[in-house]
């Protein structure tokens, strides 16, 4: 009796749970703002090790560790603290709620099928346990189901998608970070479950291969903000052209920050808009529009993922189910290690390995090389990127790989086969990018840098290059590979009856 009476007296005082997921920030975090309005808050992050959901790749795990440290510090500044747990949220959260004194739980939504299934189950289980469950949009300008074609169906083509999205009006203004939090503790019985970042074992130790990533990045909200400001000062003017140049720092480098929600898309949008209106970013309107449309591709990818839950594993265009992919393990390994003999491809794959990131133009070149020159299944590329990218994203990675393969929505036409030599010459005109990542070729003159096998023997010798020893011979011959790909893709006729007019 006494216990019952106490429980009914409690709700107004019971703590709120704030469950951080892909929103590792305190600014413009709608779930956090609402949680703080409930009174005392227990902040948690659960490293999800359930096999039901796709495990994070190694580079993403490294990023996550740094991001959790940064979030902990940001929370501490406003009086909060971050509790780290590990396990399956479907089991952990109901237990936590049963053993603690919680009145409510708050989170920001995700859009992958297994994440939605988890949230739906939890919503029902936790509501059944008597606590209020509230979820928010903290990840997208427009949630996937809010943008449709004129007839109300999901969009299949980017341009009309983005037009419809823009017609929905300006994104909402970012919410300020709470200035003060009343932090509550986990129940005493849970002290043994709370872990340090180190105990989550997210970072590589033997060997520690994260040196290049540490040098290249500052994970966390402050690093995100710094990248955005630097981009507005130095990258935005000329973005439309220069974004294709891997030898320049002309793009925002916001992708891992956005992936982990260290900065919100609303913040990026509004800070950029303020720079445009205030004239502080001296860039032509076209550059702003181009940058906005790249953010639009992120939105479109999430739209595709939501409506096609198997986007990372199943051809969006089912005609590709019959495609005769090759299974050449040696070729795959050469591609992964940056040893294909095509310098721009190898430079990209080595940049990826060292820094966890690759320039977008080069992602397209190496992607095309994998699926067209090597005729290897796009899923092998998606999987490698998933493991090695710090920005590995369930929506962007899957949608981009299907786009490259031609099996995706609004995809590259089958006859578009990137020529790695001319792409290198055009987008890395002085060869700075290739020389940086493929230093064994750095003494070659630009004329031969993208096709060292055409250089005279004496010149190769003078540049210290021995093909087949210091640098590989091309693993496939470009012209032959191109003909083979054209024949295979043409036989499939992927463009004939699919989607290209399907708004
Ligand atoms: P910016 O040019 O500054 O663009 C700003 C933001 O817009 C990016 O941070 C990103 O969030 C978004 N964006 C830009 N281009 C795209 C695009 N084509 N599709 C979707 N969103 C885009 N991006 C990821 O975030 N995660 C991935 O796992 C990923 N995998 C890719 C795989 C392949 C094969 C290809 C071709 C592209 C992939 N991309 C992925 C898209 C793109 O390459 C990166 O978003 C971009 O290079 C990140 O650099 P940035 O932040 O400087 O981009």
Coordinates of C-alpha atoms and ligand atoms in Angstrom, one line a residue:
X1 CA 0.0 0.0 0.0
X2 CA 2.7 2.5 1.1
X3 CA 4.7 1.6 -2.1
X4 CA 1.7 2.2 -4.3
X5 CA 1.0 5.5 -2.7
X6 CA 4.6 6.6 -3.1
X7 CA 4.6 5.6 -6.8
X8 CA 1.5 7.6 -7.6
X9 CA 3.0 10.6 -5.8
X10 CA 6.2 10.4 -7.8
X11 CA 5.5 11.0 -11.5
X12 CA 6.2 14.7 -11.5
X13 CA 9.5 14.1 -9.8
X14 CA 10.7 11.0 -11.6
X15 CA 13.7 11.6 -13.9
X16 CA 13.6 11.7 -17.6
X17 CA 15.8 9.4 -19.7
X18 CA 17.6 11.0 -22.7
X19 CA 18.8 8.3 -25.1
X20 CA 21.5 9.7 -27.4
X21 CA 21.9 7.8 -30.7
X22 CA 22.9 9.5 -34.0
X23 CA 22.6 12.9 -32.4
X24 CA 25.7 13.4 -30.3
X25 CA 25.3 17.1 -29.6
X26 CA 23.7 19.4 -27.1
X27 CA 22.8 22.2 -29.6
X28 CA 19.6 21.9 -31.7
X29 CA 18.8 18.6 -30.1
X30 CA 15.0 18.5 -29.8
X31 CA 14.8 15.4 -27.7
X32 CA 17.4 16.8 -25.2
X33 CA 15.6 20.1 -25.0
X34 CA 12.3 18.4 -24.2
X35 CA 13.9 16.0 -21.7
X36 CA 15.4 18.9 -19.8
X37 CA 11.9 20.4 -19.4
X38 CA 10.9 17.4 -17.4
X39 CA 13.3 18.2 -14.5
X40 CA 16.2 15.8 -13.7
X41 CA 17.7 13.9 -16.7
X42 CA 19.7 10.7 -17.0
X43 CA 21.6 10.8 -20.3
X44 CA 22.6 7.5 -21.8
X45 CA 24.3 6.1 -24.9
X46 CA 23.9 2.4 -25.6
X47 CA 26.6 0.8 -27.8
X48 CA 24.2 -1.6 -29.6
X49 CA 25.8 -5.0 -30.0
X50 CA 22.6 -6.8 -31.2
X51 CA 23.2 -8.9 -34.3
X52 CA 19.8 -7.8 -35.5
X53 CA 21.2 -4.4 -36.5
X54 CA 24.2 -3.8 -38.7
X55 CA 27.3 -3.4 -36.6
X56 CA 29.3 -0.2 -37.0
X57 CA 32.5 -0.5 -39.1
X58 CA 35.9 -0.1 -37.6
X59 CA 36.5 3.5 -38.7
X60 CA 33.1 4.6 -37.4
X61 CA 33.8 2.9 -34.1
X62 CA 36.9 4.9 -33.8
X63 CA 35.0 8.1 -34.5
X64 CA 32.3 7.2 -32.1
X65 CA 34.8 6.9 -29.2
X66 CA 36.0 10.4 -29.8
X67 CA 32.5 11.7 -30.3
X68 CA 31.3 10.2 -27.0
X69 CA 34.2 11.9 -25.2
X70 CA 33.4 15.2 -26.8
X71 CA 29.7 14.9 -25.9
X72 CA 30.5 13.9 -22.3
X73 CA 32.6 17.1 -22.0
X74 CA 29.8 19.3 -23.5
X75 CA 27.2 17.8 -21.2
X76 CA 29.5 18.3 -18.2
X77 CA 29.7 22.0 -19.0
X78 CA 25.9 22.3 -18.5
X79 CA 25.8 20.1 -15.4
X80 CA 24.9 16.8 -17.2
X81 CA 26.7 13.5 -17.5
X82 CA 26.7 10.8 -20.1
X83 CA 26.2 7.2 -19.0
X84 CA 27.6 4.6 -21.4
X85 CA 26.0 1.2 -21.7
X86 CA 26.5 -1.8 -24.0
X87 CA 24.0 -4.4 -25.1
X88 CA 20.7 -4.7 -26.9
X89 CA 18.5 -1.7 -26.2
X90 CA 15.4 -3.9 -26.7
X91 CA 16.4 -5.7 -23.5
X92 CA 18.4 -3.1 -21.6
X93 CA 15.9 -0.2 -21.7
X94 CA 12.9 -2.1 -20.2
X95 CA 15.1 -3.5 -17.5
X96 CA 16.5 0.0 -16.7
X97 CA 13.0 1.4 -16.6
X98 CA 11.8 -1.3 -14.3
X99 CA 14.7 -0.9 -11.9
X100 CA 14.8 2.9 -11.9
X101 CA 12.4 5.8 -11.1
X102 CA 11.8 7.2 -14.6
X103 CA 8.8 9.1 -15.8
X104 CA 9.7 9.5 -19.5
X105 CA 12.2 8.8 -22.2
X106 CA 13.2 10.9 -25.2
X107 CA 15.1 10.2 -28.4
X108 CA 15.6 11.5 -31.9
X109 CA 14.4 9.3 -34.8
X110 CA 16.4 7.1 -37.2
X111 CA 15.2 5.8 -40.6
X112 CA 16.7 2.3 -41.1
X113 CA 14.2 -0.5 -41.0
X114 CA 15.8 -2.4 -38.1
X115 CA 16.2 0.8 -36.1
X116 CA 12.5 1.7 -36.8
X117 CA 11.5 -1.8 -35.7
X118 CA 13.5 -1.4 -32.5
X119 CA 11.9 1.9 -31.7
X120 CA 8.4 0.7 -32.4
X121 CA 8.9 -2.3 -30.1
X122 CA 10.4 -0.1 -27.4
X123 CA 7.7 2.5 -27.7
X124 CA 5.1 -0.2 -26.9
X125 CA 7.2 -2.0 -24.2
X126 CA 8.1 1.2 -22.4
X127 CA 4.7 2.7 -22.6
X128 CA 3.4 -0.6 -21.2
X129 CA 5.7 0.0 -18.2
X130 CA 4.1 3.3 -17.5
X131 CA 6.5 5.8 -18.9
X132 CA 6.0 8.5 -21.5
X133 CA 7.9 7.9 -24.7
X134 CA 8.6 10.9 -27.0
X135 CA 10.5 10.9 -30.3
X136 CA 11.6 13.8 -32.5
X137 CA 13.2 14.6 -35.9
X138 CA 16.7 15.7 -35.2
X139 CA 18.4 14.3 -38.3
X140 CA 16.7 15.6 -41.5
X141 CA 15.3 18.7 -42.9
X142 CA 12.2 16.7 -44.0
X143 CA 11.4 13.3 -42.7
X144 CA 11.1 10.7 -45.5
X145 CA 7.4 10.3 -45.5
X146 CA 6.7 14.0 -45.7
X147 CA 7.9 14.5 -49.3
X148 CA 6.1 12.7 -52.1
X149 CA 5.3 13.0 -55.8
X150 CA 2.2 14.9 -56.8
X151 CA 0.3 11.6 -56.7
X152 CA 1.5 10.9 -53.2
X153 CA 4.0 8.1 -54.0
X154 CA 7.6 8.0 -52.9
X155 CA 10.0 9.9 -55.2
X156 CA 12.4 8.0 -57.4
X157 CA 14.2 10.9 -59.1
X158 CA 16.3 13.5 -57.3
X159 CA 15.3 16.8 -59.0
X160 CA 11.6 16.6 -58.5
X161 CA 12.2 15.2 -55.0
X162 CA 14.3 18.3 -54.1
X163 CA 11.9 20.7 -55.7
X164 CA 9.0 19.2 -53.6
X165 CA 11.2 19.3 -50.5
X166 CA 12.1 23.0 -51.0
X167 CA 8.4 23.8 -51.5
X168 CA 7.8 22.7 -47.9
X169 CA 9.5 25.9 -46.8
X170 CA 12.4 26.9 -44.7
X171 CA 13.7 24.3 -42.2
X172 CA 12.9 25.2 -38.6
X173 CA 15.4 27.4 -36.7
X174 CA 17.9 25.5 -34.6
X175 CA 17.2 25.2 -30.9
X176 CA 19.8 26.6 -28.4
X177 CA 21.6 24.1 -26.1
X178 CA 20.1 23.9 -22.6
X179 CA 22.1 26.2 -20.4
X180 CA 21.8 24.1 -17.3
X181 CA 20.8 20.5 -16.8
X182 CA 19.8 18.8 -13.6
X183 CA 21.6 15.5 -13.9
X184 CA 20.2 12.4 -12.2
X185 CA 22.1 9.2 -11.7
X186 CA 21.5 5.7 -12.9
X187 CA 19.9 3.5 -10.3
X188 CA 22.6 2.2 -7.9
X189 CA 22.2 -1.4 -9.2
X190 CA 23.2 -0.1 -12.6
X191 CA 26.6 1.2 -11.6
X192 CA 28.2 -2.1 -12.7
X193 CA 26.7 -1.7 -16.2
X194 CA 28.0 1.9 -16.7
X195 CA 31.2 1.8 -18.8
X196 CA 34.0 4.1 -19.8
X197 CA 34.7 4.9 -23.4
X198 CA 37.8 2.7 -23.1
X199 CA 35.8 -0.2 -21.8
X200 CA 33.6 -0.1 -24.9
X201 CA 36.8 -1.1 -26.8
X202 CA 35.9 0.9 -29.9
X203 CA 39.4 2.0 -30.7
X204 CA 42.1 -0.1 -32.4
X205 CA 45.0 -1.1 -30.2
X206 CA 47.1 -3.9 -31.7
X207 CA 48.0 -2.3 -34.1
X208 CA 46.7 1.2 -33.6
X209 CA 45.9 2.2 -37.2
X210 CA 44.1 5.4 -36.2
X211 CA 47.0 7.9 -36.5
X212 CA 46.0 9.2 -39.9
X213 CA 42.4 9.8 -38.7
X214 CA 43.6 11.5 -35.5
X215 CA 45.6 13.9 -37.7
X216 CA 42.8 14.5 -40.1
X217 CA 39.9 15.1 -37.8
X218 CA 38.5 16.7 -34.7
X219 CA 35.4 14.6 -33.9
X220 CA 32.7 16.3 -31.8
X221 CA 30.5 19.4 -32.1
X222 CA 33.4 21.9 -31.9
X223 CA 35.2 20.2 -34.8
X224 CA 32.0 20.2 -36.8
X225 CA 31.5 23.9 -36.2
X226 CA 35.1 24.6 -37.1
X227 CA 34.8 22.7 -40.4
X228 CA 31.6 24.5 -41.3
X229 CA 33.1 27.9 -40.6
X230 CA 36.3 27.1 -42.5
X231 CA 34.2 26.0 -45.4
X232 CA 32.1 29.1 -45.4
X233 CA 35.3 31.2 -45.3
X234 CA 37.4 29.3 -47.8
X235 CA 35.4 26.6 -49.6
X236 CA 32.0 27.9 -50.5
X237 CA 33.0 30.5 -53.1
X238 CA 33.7 28.4 -56.2
X239 CA 32.2 25.2 -54.6
X240 CA 30.2 24.4 -57.7
X241 CA 33.4 23.9 -59.7
X242 CA 36.0 23.1 -57.1
X243 CA 34.0 20.5 -55.3
X244 CA 35.3 18.1 -58.0
X245 CA 38.9 18.8 -57.2
X246 CA 40.5 16.3 -54.8
X247 CA 43.7 18.3 -54.8
X248 CA 41.9 21.2 -53.1
X249 CA 40.1 21.5 -49.8
X250 CA 37.0 22.8 -51.4
X251 CA 34.2 20.8 -49.7
X252 CA 32.9 21.1 -46.1
X253 CA 34.2 17.8 -44.6
X254 CA 31.0 17.7 -42.6
X255 CA 30.0 14.2 -43.5
X256 CA 31.2 12.3 -40.4
X257 CA 29.9 15.1 -38.2
X258 CA 26.5 14.9 -39.8
X259 CA 26.6 11.1 -39.7
X260 CA 27.0 11.1 -35.9
X261 CA 24.8 14.2 -35.5
X262 CA 27.5 16.3 -33.9
X263 CA 26.0 19.2 -35.9
X264 CA 22.4 19.2 -37.1
X265 CA 21.3 19.6 -40.7
X266 CA 19.2 22.6 -39.5
X267 CA 22.3 24.2 -38.1
X268 CA 24.3 23.7 -41.3
X269 CA 21.4 25.1 -43.3
X270 CA 20.8 28.1 -41.1
X271 CA 24.4 29.1 -40.5
X272 CA 25.0 28.9 -44.3
X273 CA 21.8 30.9 -45.0
X274 CA 22.9 33.5 -42.5
X275 CA 26.3 33.8 -44.2
X276 CA 24.5 34.2 -47.5
X277 CA 22.0 36.8 -46.3
X278 CA 24.6 38.6 -44.2
X279 CA 27.1 38.6 -47.1
X280 CA 29.9 37.1 -44.8
X281 CA 30.4 34.1 -47.2
X282 CA 31.4 35.9 -50.4
X283 CA 30.1 33.3 -52.9
X284 CA 27.8 33.5 -55.9
X285 CA 24.2 32.3 -55.5
X286 CA 25.0 29.2 -57.6
X287 CA 27.5 27.9 -55.1
X288 CA 25.0 28.2 -52.3
X289 CA 22.4 26.4 -54.3
X290 CA 24.9 23.6 -55.2
X291 CA 25.8 23.1 -51.6
X292 CA 22.2 23.1 -50.6
X293 CA 21.5 20.4 -53.2
X294 CA 24.2 18.2 -51.9
X295 CA 22.5 18.4 -48.5
X296 CA 19.5 17.5 -50.6
X297 CA 21.2 14.3 -51.8
X298 CA 21.5 13.3 -48.1
X299 CA 17.8 13.9 -47.6
X300 CA 17.0 12.0 -50.8
X301 CA 19.2 9.0 -49.7
X302 CA 17.3 8.8 -46.4
X303 CA 14.0 9.0 -48.4
X304 CA 15.2 6.0 -50.5
X305 CA 16.3 4.1 -47.4
X306 CA 13.1 4.6 -45.6
X307 CA 11.0 3.4 -48.6
X308 CA 13.5 0.6 -49.5
X309 CA 14.6 -0.9 -46.2
X310 CA 17.1 -3.3 -47.9
X311 CA 18.9 -0.5 -49.9
X312 CA 22.3 -1.8 -48.7
X313 CA 21.8 -5.3 -49.8
X314 CA 19.1 -5.5 -52.5
X315 CA 19.2 -4.0 -56.0
X316 CA 16.7 -1.2 -56.1
X317 CA 16.2 -2.1 -59.8
X318 CA 15.5 -5.9 -59.7
X319 CA 16.8 -6.3 -63.2
X320 CA 20.3 -6.2 -61.6
X321 CA 19.5 -9.5 -59.7
X322 CA 20.5 -11.3 -62.9
X323 CA 23.8 -9.4 -63.4
X324 CA 26.7 -11.7 -63.9
X325 CA 29.1 -10.2 -61.3
X326 CA 32.7 -11.5 -61.4
X327 CA 34.1 -13.1 -58.2
X328 CA 37.8 -12.2 -58.4
X329 CA 39.2 -12.1 -54.8
X330 CA 42.6 -10.9 -56.0
X331 CA 41.2 -8.0 -57.9
X332 CA 39.0 -7.0 -54.9
X333 CA 42.1 -7.1 -52.6
X334 CA 44.1 -5.0 -55.0
X335 CA 41.3 -2.4 -55.1
X336 CA 41.0 -2.4 -51.3
X337 CA 44.7 -1.9 -50.8
X338 CA 45.2 0.8 -53.5
X339 CA 47.2 -1.5 -55.7
X340 CA 45.3 -1.5 -59.0
X341 CA 48.0 0.2 -61.1
X342 CA 45.6 3.1 -61.8
X343 CA 47.0 6.0 -59.8
X344 CA 43.9 8.0 -59.2
X345 CA 42.1 4.9 -58.0
X346 CA 44.9 3.9 -55.7
X347 CA 45.3 7.4 -54.4
X348 CA 41.6 7.4 -53.3
X349 CA 41.7 3.9 -51.7
X350 CA 44.8 4.9 -49.8
X351 CA 43.3 8.2 -48.7
X352 CA 40.4 6.2 -47.4
X353 CA 42.6 3.8 -45.5
X354 CA 44.7 6.5 -43.9
X355 CA 42.0 9.1 -43.0
X356 CA 38.7 7.3 -43.1
X357 CA 37.4 9.7 -45.8
X358 CA 37.6 10.0 -49.5
X359 CA 36.8 12.9 -51.8
X360 CA 33.4 12.5 -53.5
X361 CA 34.8 12.7 -57.1
X362 CA 37.3 10.0 -56.2
X363 CA 34.6 7.9 -54.5
X364 CA 32.8 7.9 -57.9
X365 CA 36.0 7.0 -59.8
X366 CA 36.9 4.1 -57.5
X367 CA 33.3 3.0 -57.3
X368 CA 33.0 2.9 -61.1
X369 CA 36.3 1.1 -61.3
X370 CA 35.1 -1.7 -59.0
X371 CA 31.7 -2.3 -60.6
X372 CA 32.6 -1.6 -64.3
X373 CA 36.4 -2.2 -64.8
X374 CA 36.4 -5.2 -62.4
X375 CA 32.8 -6.2 -62.7
X376 CA 32.7 -6.8 -59.0
X377 CA 29.4 -6.6 -57.1
X378 CA 28.6 -3.1 -55.7
X379 CA 27.8 -4.7 -52.4
X380 CA 31.5 -5.6 -52.0
X381 CA 32.3 -1.9 -52.3
X382 CA 29.5 -0.8 -50.0
X383 CA 30.8 -3.2 -47.4
X384 CA 34.4 -2.0 -47.7
X385 CA 33.4 1.6 -47.4
X386 CA 31.1 0.7 -44.5
X387 CA 34.1 -0.6 -42.6
X388 CA 36.7 2.0 -43.5
X389 CA 34.7 5.3 -43.8
X390 CA 34.4 7.5 -40.7
X391 CA 31.2 8.9 -42.4
X392 CA 29.8 5.4 -43.3
X393 CA 26.1 6.1 -43.4
X394 CA 23.3 3.7 -43.8
X395 CA 21.5 5.9 -46.3
X396 CA 24.2 7.8 -48.2
X397 CA 26.6 4.8 -48.6
X398 CA 23.9 2.4 -49.9
X399 CA 22.2 4.9 -52.2
X400 CA 25.5 6.2 -53.6
X401 CA 26.8 2.7 -54.4
X402 CA 23.6 1.7 -56.1
X403 CA 23.8 5.0 -58.0
X404 CA 27.3 4.1 -59.2
X405 CA 26.3 0.6 -60.2
X406 CA 23.3 1.8 -62.1
X407 CA 21.0 -0.4 -60.0
X408 CA 19.8 2.6 -57.9
X409 CA 17.2 5.3 -58.1
X410 CA 18.0 8.1 -60.6
X411 CA 21.2 6.2 -61.2
X412 CA 24.2 6.8 -63.5
X413 CA 23.4 5.4 -66.9
X414 CA 25.0 2.0 -67.6
X415 CA 27.3 3.3 -70.4
X416 CA 28.9 5.9 -68.1
X417 CA 32.2 4.3 -67.3
X418 CA 34.7 6.7 -65.7
X419 CA 38.1 6.7 -67.5
X420 CA 40.6 6.8 -64.6
X421 CA 43.3 8.4 -66.7
X422 CA 41.2 11.3 -68.0
X423 CA 39.4 11.8 -64.7
X424 CA 42.8 12.1 -63.0
X425 CA 44.1 14.6 -65.5
X426 CA 41.0 16.7 -65.4
X427 CA 40.3 16.8 -61.6
X428 CA 43.9 16.6 -60.3
X429 CA 45.5 18.7 -63.0
X430 CA 48.9 19.1 -61.4
X431 CA 48.9 15.7 -59.9
X432 CA 49.2 16.9 -56.3
X433 CA 46.6 14.5 -55.0
X434 CA 48.1 11.4 -56.7
X435 CA 51.6 12.4 -55.6
X436 CA 50.4 12.8 -52.0
X437 CA 48.8 9.4 -51.7
X438 CA 51.0 7.4 -54.2
X439 CA 54.4 8.8 -53.3
X440 CA 56.2 6.1 -55.2
X441 CA 55.1 7.9 -58.4
X442 CA 55.8 11.4 -57.1
X443 CA 58.8 12.0 -59.5
X444 CA 56.9 11.2 -62.6
X445 CA 56.0 14.2 -64.9
X446 CA 52.3 15.0 -65.0
X447 CA 52.1 13.7 -68.6
X448 CA 52.6 10.1 -67.3
X449 CA 51.4 10.4 -63.8
X450 CA 48.0 8.9 -64.5
X451 CA 49.2 6.3 -66.9
X452 CA 52.8 5.3 -65.8
X453 CA 52.8 2.3 -68.1
X454 CA 53.0 4.6 -71.1
X455 CA 56.2 6.4 -69.9
X456 CA 59.5 5.6 -71.6
X457 CA 61.6 3.1 -69.7
X458 CA 64.4 5.6 -69.1
X459 CA 62.0 8.1 -67.7
X460 CA 60.5 5.5 -65.3
X461 CA 64.0 4.6 -64.2
X462 CA 65.0 8.2 -63.6
X463 CA 61.8 8.7 -61.5
X464 CA 62.6 5.6 -59.5
X465 CA 59.6 3.6 -60.8
X466 CA 59.8 -0.1 -61.6
X467 CA 56.4 -1.2 -62.8
X468 CA 55.4 -4.5 -61.3
X469 CA 57.8 -3.9 -58.4
X470 CA 57.7 -0.4 -56.9
X471 CA 54.2 0.2 -58.4
X472 CA 51.8 -2.4 -59.9
X473 CA 51.1 -2.8 -63.6
X474 CA 47.4 -2.1 -64.3
X475 CA 45.4 -5.1 -63.1
X476 CA 43.0 -4.8 -66.0
X477 CA 43.5 -3.1 -69.4
X478 CA 41.2 -0.1 -69.6
X479 CA 39.9 -0.6 -73.2
X480 CA 39.2 -4.3 -72.7
X481 CA 37.6 -3.7 -69.3
X482 CA 35.4 -1.0 -70.8
X483 CA 34.2 -3.2 -73.6
X484 CA 33.5 -6.1 -71.3
X485 CA 31.5 -3.8 -69.0
X486 CA 29.5 -2.2 -71.8
X487 CA 28.6 -5.7 -73.1
X488 CA 27.6 -7.0 -69.7
X489 CA 25.5 -3.9 -68.8
X490 CA 24.0 -3.6 -72.2
X491 CA 22.8 -7.2 -72.1
X492 CA 20.9 -6.3 -69.0
X493 CA 19.3 -3.2 -70.6
X494 CA 18.9 -1.7 -67.2
X495 CA 17.6 1.7 -68.4
X496 CA 14.9 0.4 -70.8
X497 CA 12.0 -0.1 -68.6
X498 CA 12.9 1.4 -65.3
X499 CA 12.3 4.4 -63.2
X500 CA 14.0 7.1 -65.2
X501 CA 10.7 8.9 -65.7
X502 CA 9.2 7.7 -62.4
X503 CA 8.8 10.8 -60.3
Ligands
LIG1 P1 30.2 18.4 -49.2 O1 30.4 18.4 -50.6 O2 30.7 19.5 -48.3 O3 28.6 18.1 -48.9 C1 28.0 18.5 -47.7 C2 27.2 17.3 -47.2 O4 26.2 16.9 -48.1 C3 28.0 16.1 -46.9 O5 28.7 16.2 -45.7 C4 27.0 15.0 -47.0 O6 26.3 14.9 -45.8 C5 26.0 15.5 -48.0 N1 26.4 14.9 -49.3 C6 27.2 15.4 -50.2 N2 27.2 14.7 -51.4 C7 26.4 13.7 -51.1 C8 25.9 12.5 -51.9 N3 26.4 12.3 -53.1 N4 25.0 11.7 -51.4 C9 24.5 11.9 -50.1 N5 24.9 13.0 -49.4 C10 25.8 13.8 -49.9 N6 28.4 10.2 -47.9 C11 28.3 10.0 -46.6 O7 28.0 10.9 -45.8 N7 28.4 8.7 -46.1 C12 28.7 7.6 -46.9 O8 28.8 6.5 -46.4 C13 28.9 7.9 -48.3 N8 29.3 6.9 -49.1 C14 29.5 7.2 -50.5 C15 29.8 6.2 -51.3 C16 30.0 6.4 -52.7 C17 30.4 5.3 -53.6 C18 29.9 7.7 -53.2 C19 30.1 8.0 -54.6 C20 29.5 8.7 -52.3 C21 29.3 8.5 -51.0 N9 28.9 9.5 -50.1 C22 28.7 9.2 -48.8 C23 28.6 10.9 -50.6 C24 29.7 11.9 -50.6 O9 30.9 11.4 -51.2 C25 30.1 12.4 -49.2 O10 29.0 12.8 -48.5 C26 31.0 13.6 -49.3 O11 32.2 13.3 -50.1 C27 31.4 14.1 -48.0 O12 32.3 15.1 -48.0 P2 31.9 16.6 -47.6 O13 31.2 16.5 -46.2 O14 33.1 17.5 -47.7 O15 30.8 17.0 -48.7

